Every structure is written in structure tokens, then in C-alpha cells.
PDB file of C-alpha atoms in Angstrom:
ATOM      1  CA  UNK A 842      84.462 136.929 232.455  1.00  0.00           C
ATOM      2  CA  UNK A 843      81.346 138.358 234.082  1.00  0.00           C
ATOM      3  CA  UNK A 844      79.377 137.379 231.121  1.00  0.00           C
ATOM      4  CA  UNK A 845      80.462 134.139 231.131  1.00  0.00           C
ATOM      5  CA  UNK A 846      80.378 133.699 234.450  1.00  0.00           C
ATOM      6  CA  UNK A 847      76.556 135.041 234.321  1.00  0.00           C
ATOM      7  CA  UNK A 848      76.123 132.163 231.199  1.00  0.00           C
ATOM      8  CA  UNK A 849      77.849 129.554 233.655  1.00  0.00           C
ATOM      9  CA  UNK A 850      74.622 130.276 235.945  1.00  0.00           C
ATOM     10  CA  UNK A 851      71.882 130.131 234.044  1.00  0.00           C
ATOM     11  CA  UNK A 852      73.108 126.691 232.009  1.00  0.00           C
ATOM     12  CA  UNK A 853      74.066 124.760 235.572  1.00  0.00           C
ATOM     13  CA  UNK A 854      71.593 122.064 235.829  1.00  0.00           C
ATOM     14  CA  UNK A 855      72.118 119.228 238.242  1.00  0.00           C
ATOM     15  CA  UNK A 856      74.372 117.018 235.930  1.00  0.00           C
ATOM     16  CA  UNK A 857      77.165 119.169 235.210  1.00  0.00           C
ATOM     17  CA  UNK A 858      78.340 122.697 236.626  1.00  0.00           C
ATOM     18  CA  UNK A 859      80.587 125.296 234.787  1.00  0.00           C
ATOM     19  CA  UNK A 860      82.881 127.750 236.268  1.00  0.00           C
ATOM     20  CA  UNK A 861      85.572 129.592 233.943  1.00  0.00           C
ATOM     21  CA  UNK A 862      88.789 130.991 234.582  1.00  0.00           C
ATOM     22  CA  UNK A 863      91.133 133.466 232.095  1.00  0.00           C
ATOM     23  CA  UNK A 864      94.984 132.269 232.237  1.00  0.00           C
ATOM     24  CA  UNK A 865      95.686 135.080 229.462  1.00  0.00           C
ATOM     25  CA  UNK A 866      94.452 137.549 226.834  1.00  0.00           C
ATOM     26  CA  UNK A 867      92.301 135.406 224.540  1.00  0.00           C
ATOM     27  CA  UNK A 868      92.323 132.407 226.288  1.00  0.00           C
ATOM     28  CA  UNK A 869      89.431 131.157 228.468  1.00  0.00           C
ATOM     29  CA  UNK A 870      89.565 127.983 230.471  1.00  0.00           C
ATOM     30  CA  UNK A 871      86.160 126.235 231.673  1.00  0.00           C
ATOM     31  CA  UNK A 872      86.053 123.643 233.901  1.00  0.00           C
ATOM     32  CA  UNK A 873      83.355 121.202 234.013  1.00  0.00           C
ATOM     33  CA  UNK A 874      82.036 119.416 237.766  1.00  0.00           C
ATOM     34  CA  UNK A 875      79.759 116.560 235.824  1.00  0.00           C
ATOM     35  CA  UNK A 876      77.153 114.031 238.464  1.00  0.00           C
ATOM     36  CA  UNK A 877      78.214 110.447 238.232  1.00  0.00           C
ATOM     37  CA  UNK A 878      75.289 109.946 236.470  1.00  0.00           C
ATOM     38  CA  UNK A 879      76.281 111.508 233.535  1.00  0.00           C
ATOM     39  CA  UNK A 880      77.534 108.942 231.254  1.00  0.00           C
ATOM     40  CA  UNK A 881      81.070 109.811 229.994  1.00  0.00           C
ATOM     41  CA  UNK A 882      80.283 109.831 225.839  1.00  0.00           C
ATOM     42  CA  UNK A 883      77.759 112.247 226.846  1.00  0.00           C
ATOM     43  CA  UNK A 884      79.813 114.979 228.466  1.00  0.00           C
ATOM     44  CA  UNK A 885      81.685 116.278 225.623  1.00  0.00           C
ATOM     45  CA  UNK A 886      77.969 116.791 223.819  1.00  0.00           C
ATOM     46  CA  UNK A 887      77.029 118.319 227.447  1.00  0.00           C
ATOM     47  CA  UNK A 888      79.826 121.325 227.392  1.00  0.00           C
ATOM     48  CA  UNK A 889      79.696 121.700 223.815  1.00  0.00           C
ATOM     49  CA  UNK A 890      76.134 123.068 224.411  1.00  0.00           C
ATOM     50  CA  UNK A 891      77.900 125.657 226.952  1.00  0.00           C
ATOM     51  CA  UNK A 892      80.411 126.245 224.034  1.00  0.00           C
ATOM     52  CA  UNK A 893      77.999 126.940 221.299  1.00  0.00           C
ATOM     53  CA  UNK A 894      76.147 129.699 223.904  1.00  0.00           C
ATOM     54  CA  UNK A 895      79.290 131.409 224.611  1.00  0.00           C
ATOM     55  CA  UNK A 896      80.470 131.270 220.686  1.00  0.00           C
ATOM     56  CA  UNK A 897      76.600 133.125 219.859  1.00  0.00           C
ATOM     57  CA  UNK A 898      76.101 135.272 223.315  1.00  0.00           C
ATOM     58  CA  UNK A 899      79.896 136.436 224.144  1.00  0.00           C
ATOM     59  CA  UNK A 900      82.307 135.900 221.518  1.00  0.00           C
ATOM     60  CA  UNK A 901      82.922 134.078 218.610  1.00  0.00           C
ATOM     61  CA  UNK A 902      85.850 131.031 219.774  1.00  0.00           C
ATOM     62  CA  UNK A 903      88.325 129.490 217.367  1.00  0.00           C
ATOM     63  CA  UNK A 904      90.311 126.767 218.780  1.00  0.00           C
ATOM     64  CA  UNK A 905      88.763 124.356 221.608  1.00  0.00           C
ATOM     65  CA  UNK A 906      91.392 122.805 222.983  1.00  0.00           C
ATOM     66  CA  UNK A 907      93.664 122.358 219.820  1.00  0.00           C
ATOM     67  CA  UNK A 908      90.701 121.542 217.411  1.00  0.00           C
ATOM     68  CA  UNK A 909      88.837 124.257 215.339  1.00  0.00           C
ATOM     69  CA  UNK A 910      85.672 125.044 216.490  1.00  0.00           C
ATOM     70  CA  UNK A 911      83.761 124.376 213.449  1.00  0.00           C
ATOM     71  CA  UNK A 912      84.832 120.130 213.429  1.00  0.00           C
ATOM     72  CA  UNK A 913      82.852 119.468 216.742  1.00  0.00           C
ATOM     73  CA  UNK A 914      78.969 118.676 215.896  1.00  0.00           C
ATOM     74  CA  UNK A 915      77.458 121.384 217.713  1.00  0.00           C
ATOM     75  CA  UNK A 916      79.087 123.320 215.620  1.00  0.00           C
ATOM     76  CA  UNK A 917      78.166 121.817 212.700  1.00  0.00           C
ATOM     77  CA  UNK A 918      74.619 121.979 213.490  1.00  0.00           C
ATOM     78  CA  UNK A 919      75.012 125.247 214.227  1.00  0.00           C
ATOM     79  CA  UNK A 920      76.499 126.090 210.646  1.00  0.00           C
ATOM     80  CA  UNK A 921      73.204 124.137 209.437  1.00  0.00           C
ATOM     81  CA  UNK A 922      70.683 125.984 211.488  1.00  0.00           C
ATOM     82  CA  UNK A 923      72.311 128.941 210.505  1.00  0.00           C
ATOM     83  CA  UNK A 924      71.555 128.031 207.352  1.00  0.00           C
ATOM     84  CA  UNK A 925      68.110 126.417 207.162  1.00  0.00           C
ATOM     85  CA  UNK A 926      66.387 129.634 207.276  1.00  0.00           C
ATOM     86  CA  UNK A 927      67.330 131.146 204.167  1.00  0.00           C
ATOM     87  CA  UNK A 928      65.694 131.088 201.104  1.00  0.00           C
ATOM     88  CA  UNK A 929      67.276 128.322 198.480  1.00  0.00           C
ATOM     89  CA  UNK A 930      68.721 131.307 196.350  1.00  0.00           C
ATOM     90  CA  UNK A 931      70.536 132.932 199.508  1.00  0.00           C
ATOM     91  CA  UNK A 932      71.454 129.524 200.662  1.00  0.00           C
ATOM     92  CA  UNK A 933      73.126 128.856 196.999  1.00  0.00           C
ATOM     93  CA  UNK A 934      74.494 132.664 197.037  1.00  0.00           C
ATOM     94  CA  UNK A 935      76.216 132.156 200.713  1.00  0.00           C
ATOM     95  CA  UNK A 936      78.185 128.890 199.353  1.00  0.00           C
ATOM     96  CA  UNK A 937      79.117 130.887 196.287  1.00  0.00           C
ATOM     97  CA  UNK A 938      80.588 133.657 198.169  1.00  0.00           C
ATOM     98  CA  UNK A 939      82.693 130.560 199.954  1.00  0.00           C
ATOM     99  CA  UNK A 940      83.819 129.478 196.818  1.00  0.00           C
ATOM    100  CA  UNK A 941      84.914 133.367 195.830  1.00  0.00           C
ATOM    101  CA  UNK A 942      87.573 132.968 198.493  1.00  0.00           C
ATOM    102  CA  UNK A 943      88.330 129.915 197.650  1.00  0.00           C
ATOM    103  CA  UNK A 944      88.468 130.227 193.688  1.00  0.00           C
ATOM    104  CA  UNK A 945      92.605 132.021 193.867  1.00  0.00           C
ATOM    105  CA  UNK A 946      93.642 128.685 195.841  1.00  0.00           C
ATOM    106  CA  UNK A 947      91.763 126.483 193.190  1.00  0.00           C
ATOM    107  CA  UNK A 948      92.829 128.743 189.984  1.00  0.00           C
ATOM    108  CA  UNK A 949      96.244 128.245 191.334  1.00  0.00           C
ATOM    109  CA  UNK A 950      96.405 124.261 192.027  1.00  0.00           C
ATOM    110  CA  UNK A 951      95.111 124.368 188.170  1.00  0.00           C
ATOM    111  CA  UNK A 952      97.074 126.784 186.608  1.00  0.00           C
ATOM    112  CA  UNK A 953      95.183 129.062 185.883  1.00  0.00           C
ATOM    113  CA  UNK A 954      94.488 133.130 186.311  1.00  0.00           C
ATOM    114  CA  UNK A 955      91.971 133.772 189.137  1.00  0.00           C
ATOM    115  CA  UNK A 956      88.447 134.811 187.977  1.00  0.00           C
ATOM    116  CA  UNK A 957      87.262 135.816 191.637  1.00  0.00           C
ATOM    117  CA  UNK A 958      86.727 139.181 190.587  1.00  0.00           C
ATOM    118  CA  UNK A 959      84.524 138.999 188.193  1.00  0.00           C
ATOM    119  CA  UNK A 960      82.996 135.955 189.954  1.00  0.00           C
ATOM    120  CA  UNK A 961      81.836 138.508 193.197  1.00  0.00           C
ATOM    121  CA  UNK A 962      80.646 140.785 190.560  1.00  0.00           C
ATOM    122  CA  UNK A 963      78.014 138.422 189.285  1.00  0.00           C
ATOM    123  CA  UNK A 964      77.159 137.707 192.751  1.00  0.00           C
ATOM    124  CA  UNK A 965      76.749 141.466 193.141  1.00  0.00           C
ATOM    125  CA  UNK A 966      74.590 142.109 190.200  1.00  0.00           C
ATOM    126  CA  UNK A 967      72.375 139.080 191.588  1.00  0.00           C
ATOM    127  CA  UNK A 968      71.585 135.755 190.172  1.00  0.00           C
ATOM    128  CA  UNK A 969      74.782 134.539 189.203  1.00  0.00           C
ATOM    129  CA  UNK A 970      74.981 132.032 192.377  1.00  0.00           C
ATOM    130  CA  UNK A 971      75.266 129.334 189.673  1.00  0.00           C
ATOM    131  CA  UNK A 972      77.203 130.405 187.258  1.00  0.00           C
ATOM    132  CA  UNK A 973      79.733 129.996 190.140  1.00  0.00           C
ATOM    133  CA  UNK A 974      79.047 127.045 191.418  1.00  0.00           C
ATOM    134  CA  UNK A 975      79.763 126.208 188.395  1.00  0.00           C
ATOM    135  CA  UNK A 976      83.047 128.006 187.688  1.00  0.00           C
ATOM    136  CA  UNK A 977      85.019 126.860 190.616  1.00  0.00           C
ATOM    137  CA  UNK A 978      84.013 123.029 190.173  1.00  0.00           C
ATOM    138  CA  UNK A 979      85.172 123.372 186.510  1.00  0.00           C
ATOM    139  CA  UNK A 980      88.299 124.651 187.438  1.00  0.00           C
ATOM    140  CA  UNK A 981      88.507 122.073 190.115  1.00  0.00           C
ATOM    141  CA  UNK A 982      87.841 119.797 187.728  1.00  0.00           C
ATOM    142  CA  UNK A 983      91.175 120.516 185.867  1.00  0.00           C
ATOM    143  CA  UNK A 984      93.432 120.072 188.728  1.00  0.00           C
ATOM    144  CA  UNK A 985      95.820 117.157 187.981  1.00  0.00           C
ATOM    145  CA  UNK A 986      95.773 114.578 189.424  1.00  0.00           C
ATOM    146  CA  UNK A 987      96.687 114.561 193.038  1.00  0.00           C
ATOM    147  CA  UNK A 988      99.132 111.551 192.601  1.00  0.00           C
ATOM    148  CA  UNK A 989     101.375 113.754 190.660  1.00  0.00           C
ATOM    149  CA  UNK A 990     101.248 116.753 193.038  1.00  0.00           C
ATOM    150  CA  UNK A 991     104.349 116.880 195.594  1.00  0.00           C
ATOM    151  CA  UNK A 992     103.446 115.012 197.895  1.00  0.00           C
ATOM    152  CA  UNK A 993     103.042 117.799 201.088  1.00  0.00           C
ATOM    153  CA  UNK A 994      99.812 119.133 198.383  1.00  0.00           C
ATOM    154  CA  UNK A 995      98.309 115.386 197.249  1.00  0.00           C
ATOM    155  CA  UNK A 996      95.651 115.911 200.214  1.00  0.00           C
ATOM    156  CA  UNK A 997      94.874 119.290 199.363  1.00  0.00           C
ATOM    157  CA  UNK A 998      94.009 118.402 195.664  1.00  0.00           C
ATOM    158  CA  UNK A 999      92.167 115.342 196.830  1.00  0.00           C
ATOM    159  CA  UNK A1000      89.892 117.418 199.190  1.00  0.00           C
ATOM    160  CA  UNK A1001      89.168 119.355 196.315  1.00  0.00           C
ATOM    161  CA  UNK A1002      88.058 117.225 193.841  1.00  0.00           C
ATOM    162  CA  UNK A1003      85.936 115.513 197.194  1.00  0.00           C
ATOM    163  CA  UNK A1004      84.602 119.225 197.212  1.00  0.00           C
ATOM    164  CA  UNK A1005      83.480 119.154 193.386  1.00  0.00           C
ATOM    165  CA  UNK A1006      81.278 115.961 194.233  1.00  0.00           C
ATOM    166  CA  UNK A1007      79.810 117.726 196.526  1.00  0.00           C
ATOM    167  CA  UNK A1008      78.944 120.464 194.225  1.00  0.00           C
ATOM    168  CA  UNK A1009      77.460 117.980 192.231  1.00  0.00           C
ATOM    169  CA  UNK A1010      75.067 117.183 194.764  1.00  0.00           C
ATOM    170  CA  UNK A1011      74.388 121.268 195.556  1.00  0.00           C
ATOM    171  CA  UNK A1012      73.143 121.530 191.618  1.00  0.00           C
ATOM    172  CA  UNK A1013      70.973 118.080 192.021  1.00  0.00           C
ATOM    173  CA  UNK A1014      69.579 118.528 195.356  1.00  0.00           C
ATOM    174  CA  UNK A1015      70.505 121.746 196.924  1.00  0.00           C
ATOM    175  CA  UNK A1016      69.678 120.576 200.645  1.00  0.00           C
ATOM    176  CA  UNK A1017      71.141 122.510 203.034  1.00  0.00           C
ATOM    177  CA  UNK A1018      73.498 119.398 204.227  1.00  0.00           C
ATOM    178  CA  UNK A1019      75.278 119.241 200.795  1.00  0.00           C
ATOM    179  CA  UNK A1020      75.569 123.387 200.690  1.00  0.00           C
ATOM    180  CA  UNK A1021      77.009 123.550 204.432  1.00  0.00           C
ATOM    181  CA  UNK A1022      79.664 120.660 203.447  1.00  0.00           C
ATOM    182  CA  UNK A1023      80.856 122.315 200.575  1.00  0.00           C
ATOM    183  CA  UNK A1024      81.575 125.277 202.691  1.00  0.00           C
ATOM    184  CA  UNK A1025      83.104 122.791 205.727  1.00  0.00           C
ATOM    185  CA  UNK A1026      85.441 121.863 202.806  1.00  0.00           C
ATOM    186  CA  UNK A1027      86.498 125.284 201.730  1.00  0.00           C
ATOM    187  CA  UNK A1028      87.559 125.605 205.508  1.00  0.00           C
ATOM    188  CA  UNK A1029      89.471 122.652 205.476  1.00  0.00           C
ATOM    189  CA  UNK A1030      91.587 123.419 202.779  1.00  0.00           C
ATOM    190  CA  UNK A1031      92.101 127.003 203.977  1.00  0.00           C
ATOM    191  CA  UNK A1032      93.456 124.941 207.196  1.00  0.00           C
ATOM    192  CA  UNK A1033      95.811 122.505 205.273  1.00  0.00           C
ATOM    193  CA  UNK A1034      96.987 125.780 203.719  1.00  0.00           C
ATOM    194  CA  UNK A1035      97.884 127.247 207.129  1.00  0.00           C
ATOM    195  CA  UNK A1036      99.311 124.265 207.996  1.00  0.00           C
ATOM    196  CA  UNK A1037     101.874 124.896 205.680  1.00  0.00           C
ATOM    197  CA  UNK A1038     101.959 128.645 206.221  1.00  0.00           C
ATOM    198  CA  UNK A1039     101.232 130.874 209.099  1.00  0.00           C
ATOM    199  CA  UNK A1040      98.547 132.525 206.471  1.00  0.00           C
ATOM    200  CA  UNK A1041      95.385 132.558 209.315  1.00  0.00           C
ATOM    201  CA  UNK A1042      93.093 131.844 206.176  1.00  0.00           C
ATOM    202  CA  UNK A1043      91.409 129.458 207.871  1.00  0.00           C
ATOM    203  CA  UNK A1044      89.934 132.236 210.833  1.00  0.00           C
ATOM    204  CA  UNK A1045      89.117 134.300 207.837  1.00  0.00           C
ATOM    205  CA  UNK A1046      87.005 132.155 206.405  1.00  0.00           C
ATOM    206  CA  UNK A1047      85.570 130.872 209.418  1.00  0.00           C
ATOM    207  CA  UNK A1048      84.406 134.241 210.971  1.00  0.00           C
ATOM    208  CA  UNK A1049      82.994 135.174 206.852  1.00  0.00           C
ATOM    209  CA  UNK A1050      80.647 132.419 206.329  1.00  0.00           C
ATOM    210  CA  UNK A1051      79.213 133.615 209.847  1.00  0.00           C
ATOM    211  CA  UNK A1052      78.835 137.091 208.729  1.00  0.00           C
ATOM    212  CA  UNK A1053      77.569 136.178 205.534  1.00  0.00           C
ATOM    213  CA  UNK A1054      75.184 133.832 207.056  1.00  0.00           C
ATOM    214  CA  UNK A1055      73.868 136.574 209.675  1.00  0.00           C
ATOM    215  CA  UNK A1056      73.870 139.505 207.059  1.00  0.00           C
ATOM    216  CA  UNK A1057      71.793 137.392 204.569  1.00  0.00           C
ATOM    217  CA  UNK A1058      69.530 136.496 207.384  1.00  0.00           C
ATOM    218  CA  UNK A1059      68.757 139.627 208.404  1.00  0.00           C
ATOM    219  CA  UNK A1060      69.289 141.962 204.766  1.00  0.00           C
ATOM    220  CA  UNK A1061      68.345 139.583 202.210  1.00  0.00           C
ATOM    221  CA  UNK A1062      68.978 140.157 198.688  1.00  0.00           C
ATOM    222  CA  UNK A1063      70.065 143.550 199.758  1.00  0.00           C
ATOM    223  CA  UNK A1064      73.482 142.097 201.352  1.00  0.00           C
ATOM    224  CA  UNK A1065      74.624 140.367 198.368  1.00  0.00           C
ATOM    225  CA  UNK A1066      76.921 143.592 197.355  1.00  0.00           C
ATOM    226  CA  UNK A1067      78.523 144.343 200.500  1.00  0.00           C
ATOM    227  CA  UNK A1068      78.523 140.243 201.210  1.00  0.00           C
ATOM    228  CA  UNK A1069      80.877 140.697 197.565  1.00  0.00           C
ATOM    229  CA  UNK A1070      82.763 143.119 197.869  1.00  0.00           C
ATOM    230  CA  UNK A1071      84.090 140.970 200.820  1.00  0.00           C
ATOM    231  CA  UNK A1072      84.534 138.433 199.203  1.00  0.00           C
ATOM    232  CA  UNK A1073      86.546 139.698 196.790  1.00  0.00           C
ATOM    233  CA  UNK A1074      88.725 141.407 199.530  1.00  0.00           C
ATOM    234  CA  UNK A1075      89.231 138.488 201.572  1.00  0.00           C
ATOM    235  CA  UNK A1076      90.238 136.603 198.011  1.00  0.00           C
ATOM    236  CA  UNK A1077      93.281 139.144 197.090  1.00  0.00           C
ATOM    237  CA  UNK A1078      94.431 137.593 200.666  1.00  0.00           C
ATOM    238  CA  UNK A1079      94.573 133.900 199.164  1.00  0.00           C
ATOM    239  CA  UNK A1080      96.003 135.206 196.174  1.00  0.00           C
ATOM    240  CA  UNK A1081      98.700 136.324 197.793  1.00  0.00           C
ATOM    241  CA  UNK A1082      99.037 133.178 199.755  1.00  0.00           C
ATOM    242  CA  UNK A1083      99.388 131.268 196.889  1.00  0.00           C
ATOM    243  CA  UNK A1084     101.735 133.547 195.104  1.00  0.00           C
ATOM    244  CA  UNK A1085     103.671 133.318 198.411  1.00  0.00           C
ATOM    245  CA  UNK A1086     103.448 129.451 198.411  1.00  0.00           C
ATOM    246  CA  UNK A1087     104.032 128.979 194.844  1.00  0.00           C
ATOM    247  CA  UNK A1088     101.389 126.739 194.374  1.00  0.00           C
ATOM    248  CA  UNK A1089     101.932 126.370 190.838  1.00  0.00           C
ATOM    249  CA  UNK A1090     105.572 124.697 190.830  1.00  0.00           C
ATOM    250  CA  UNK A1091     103.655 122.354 192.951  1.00  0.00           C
ATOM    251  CA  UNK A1092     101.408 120.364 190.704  1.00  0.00           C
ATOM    252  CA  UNK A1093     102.423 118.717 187.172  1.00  0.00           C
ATOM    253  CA  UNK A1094     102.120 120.749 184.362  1.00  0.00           C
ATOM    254  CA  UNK A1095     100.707 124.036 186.368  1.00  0.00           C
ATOM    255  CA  UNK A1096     101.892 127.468 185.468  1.00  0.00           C
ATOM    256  CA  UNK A1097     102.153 126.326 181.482  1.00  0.00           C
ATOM    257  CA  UNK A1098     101.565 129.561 179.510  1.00  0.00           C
ATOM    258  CA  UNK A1099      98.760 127.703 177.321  1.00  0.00           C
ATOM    259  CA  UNK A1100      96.808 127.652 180.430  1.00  0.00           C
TER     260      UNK A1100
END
């Protein structure tokens, strides 16, 4: 609270003040005094500035209100300038190591075994960003169609196969808009999964692109193992997940022993 408090002071200008309070453990309240002058479509942008500083300075939020953090635009910006740093090859490597947690959901919606394993490995050993970029929208690819699914999982196939498109555009382009939508779809299907389940797949996800994103800024080429190793820890959780979930009864023709 101190911290915040001392944040509230130095970001009071004269169109809006901020003063917090803490109701409970984990929960902080802010209340914003805007000037009249202030035009109302502007004041959301106005405390998600405030937002953004705590989330960097103090600690890391989740929920705002009941909306994830990472749909409001300052957060997506921040994602993006995050990002823009990086060399290309990081940039590519930090969306792959999204798609390593993501690949056990995917495998499963197709019927297939997971690869992440080996997947992280190639990360590890360096230069094999590609390769699974490449991977995960094949298998993506070979998800039936979502009209089949049940009807509770049509949205989460569809996302998917909006998420290979986008992959399409990382391997034509590579801007860092295409690479930090990709991973804003890998947390949105995390969050239709724990929507279903009380899995918390989505937080994990959100918090690891951040620490990916700060430990490539600041190691290089030099974080790529640990980043991994990660990786591939934090996929064994979605695995499970979907063995809970039983993803594969789910979809037409998943789970066949051909596949």
C-alpha cells in the first residue's frame, strides 16, 4: 500500500487523482477523482496508465475488475513494447515457447500424442523456433472441424484454427503485431479452458510470456534453456488438464488409434 500510495503521488496530475484502498489479501481497490474536463471515453485510457505502472513497479495484476489484464490496450501495448526490442530470432523463439504450452491442448483437440517435449528441446539446442511454429500449426491444422466438436469446445477449435492464420502471417511477415497475437490467442484458449475447469492455466501463461519476455531481454540466446525447460514444465500442467477434461471424446474422430 505504501508503494502504491507513493505511485498514486507522483502520477496525480490535475485531471484525475488516485488514492487506493486494500478490502483483502490480494485485492486492491483504486479510486479515481477525474476534472470535469476530462472527457469520459478518455478516463478508462487515463487509469489504465496508473494500472500498467503498478503491474511493472509493484506487482504483476490479473483481473481488473472481472476482465484479465492482458484484454485492455495498455496492456496490449505493453505485451508489444515488451516485445519490440528483441531481435527477430528471440521474438520468433518467445512465441514458440507459447506454443510449447500450448502444443498438449492442441495435440489433444487433434488426437494426437503431445510432442512438447521434444519441441522445448529444439528450442533448447537453439534454432529450432521454426520448426515449431511449424509443428503446432500443422497439428492445428488437423483439428476437425469445429462444427462437429460438442458444442461447449466449437469456440475453442475455432480460435485455434484463427490462431494458425495467424501463424501464417508470423512465417510471411514476422512483425511483432502478428507474433504478440498469436501469443494473445494462446491465452485465450488457456482462458476458455478455465472456463470450463478451475485449471488457472490462463495465470500461468500470462505471468510466462512475461518472464520469457524479460529473461530474453536481458540474457539473450543464453535464456533459451532455462526459458525451455519451463516450458516444458508448465506443458505437463496442460497435459494433465486435458487428460482431466477428456478432450479427446470431445471432437469427432479424436482418440482413433491410427492417429
Amino acid at each position: 500500500m505504501a508503494r502504491a500510495d507513493s505511485l498514486a503521488v507522483q502520477d496525480s496530475d490535475a485531471v484525475m487523482q488516485v488514492r487506493f484502498e486494500a478490502s483483502e489479501p490480494g485485492i486492491l481497490t483504486m479510486i479515481c477523482d477525474y476534472d470535469s474536463s476530462l472527457p469520459e471515453p478518455m478516463r478508462i485510457g487515463a487509469a489504465s496508465v496508473t494500472w500498467r505502472r503498478i503491474d511493472e513497479r509493484i506487482a504483476r495484476l490479473w483481473l481488473i475488475g472481472a476482465v484479465p489484464r492482458a484484454r485492455y490496450p495498455e496492456f496490449m501495448r505493453q505485451r508489444r513494447d515488451l516485445l519490440q526490442p528483441l531481435p527477430v530470432t528471440l521474438q520468433l523463439n518467445w512465441l514458440a515457447l507459447s506454443l510449447v504450452r500450448l502444443e498438449p491442448l492442441v495435440a489433444a483437440l487433434a488426437g494426437e500424442a503431445s510432442d512438447f517435449r521434444r519441441l522445448a528441446e529444439r528450442i533448447s539446442a537453439g534454432g529450432g523456433e521454426r520448426e515449431v511454429l511449424q509443428a503446432v500449426g500443422n497439428t492445428i491444422a488437423r483439428i476437425d472441424d469445429p462444427v462437429g466438436a460438442s458444442p461447449e469446445w466449437a469456440g475453442l477449435a475455432s480460435l485455434l484454427l484463427g490462431l494458425r492464420s495467424l501463424l501464417d502471417d508470423v512465417s510471411r511477415r514476422g512483425d511483432v503485431n502478428s507474433i504478440a497475437g498469436c501469443t494473445e490467442r494462446v491465452f485465450e484458449a488457456f482462458h476458455l479452458v478455465d472456463g470450463k475447469v478451475e485449471s488457472g492455466l490462463a495465470k500461468l501463461e500470462d505471468h510466462s510470456w512475461w518472464r520469457d519476455a524479460r529473461r530474453l531481454g536481458d540474457q539473450g540466446n543464453s535464456a533459451l534453456a532455462a526459458a525451455a525447460a519451463e516450458a516444458s514444465s508448465c506443458a505437463e500442467r496442460v497435459q494433465a488438464t486435458c487428460v482431466e477434461l477428456d478432450l479427446r471424446r470431445r471432437f469427432p474422430d479424436a482418440g482413433e488409434e491410427d492417429r
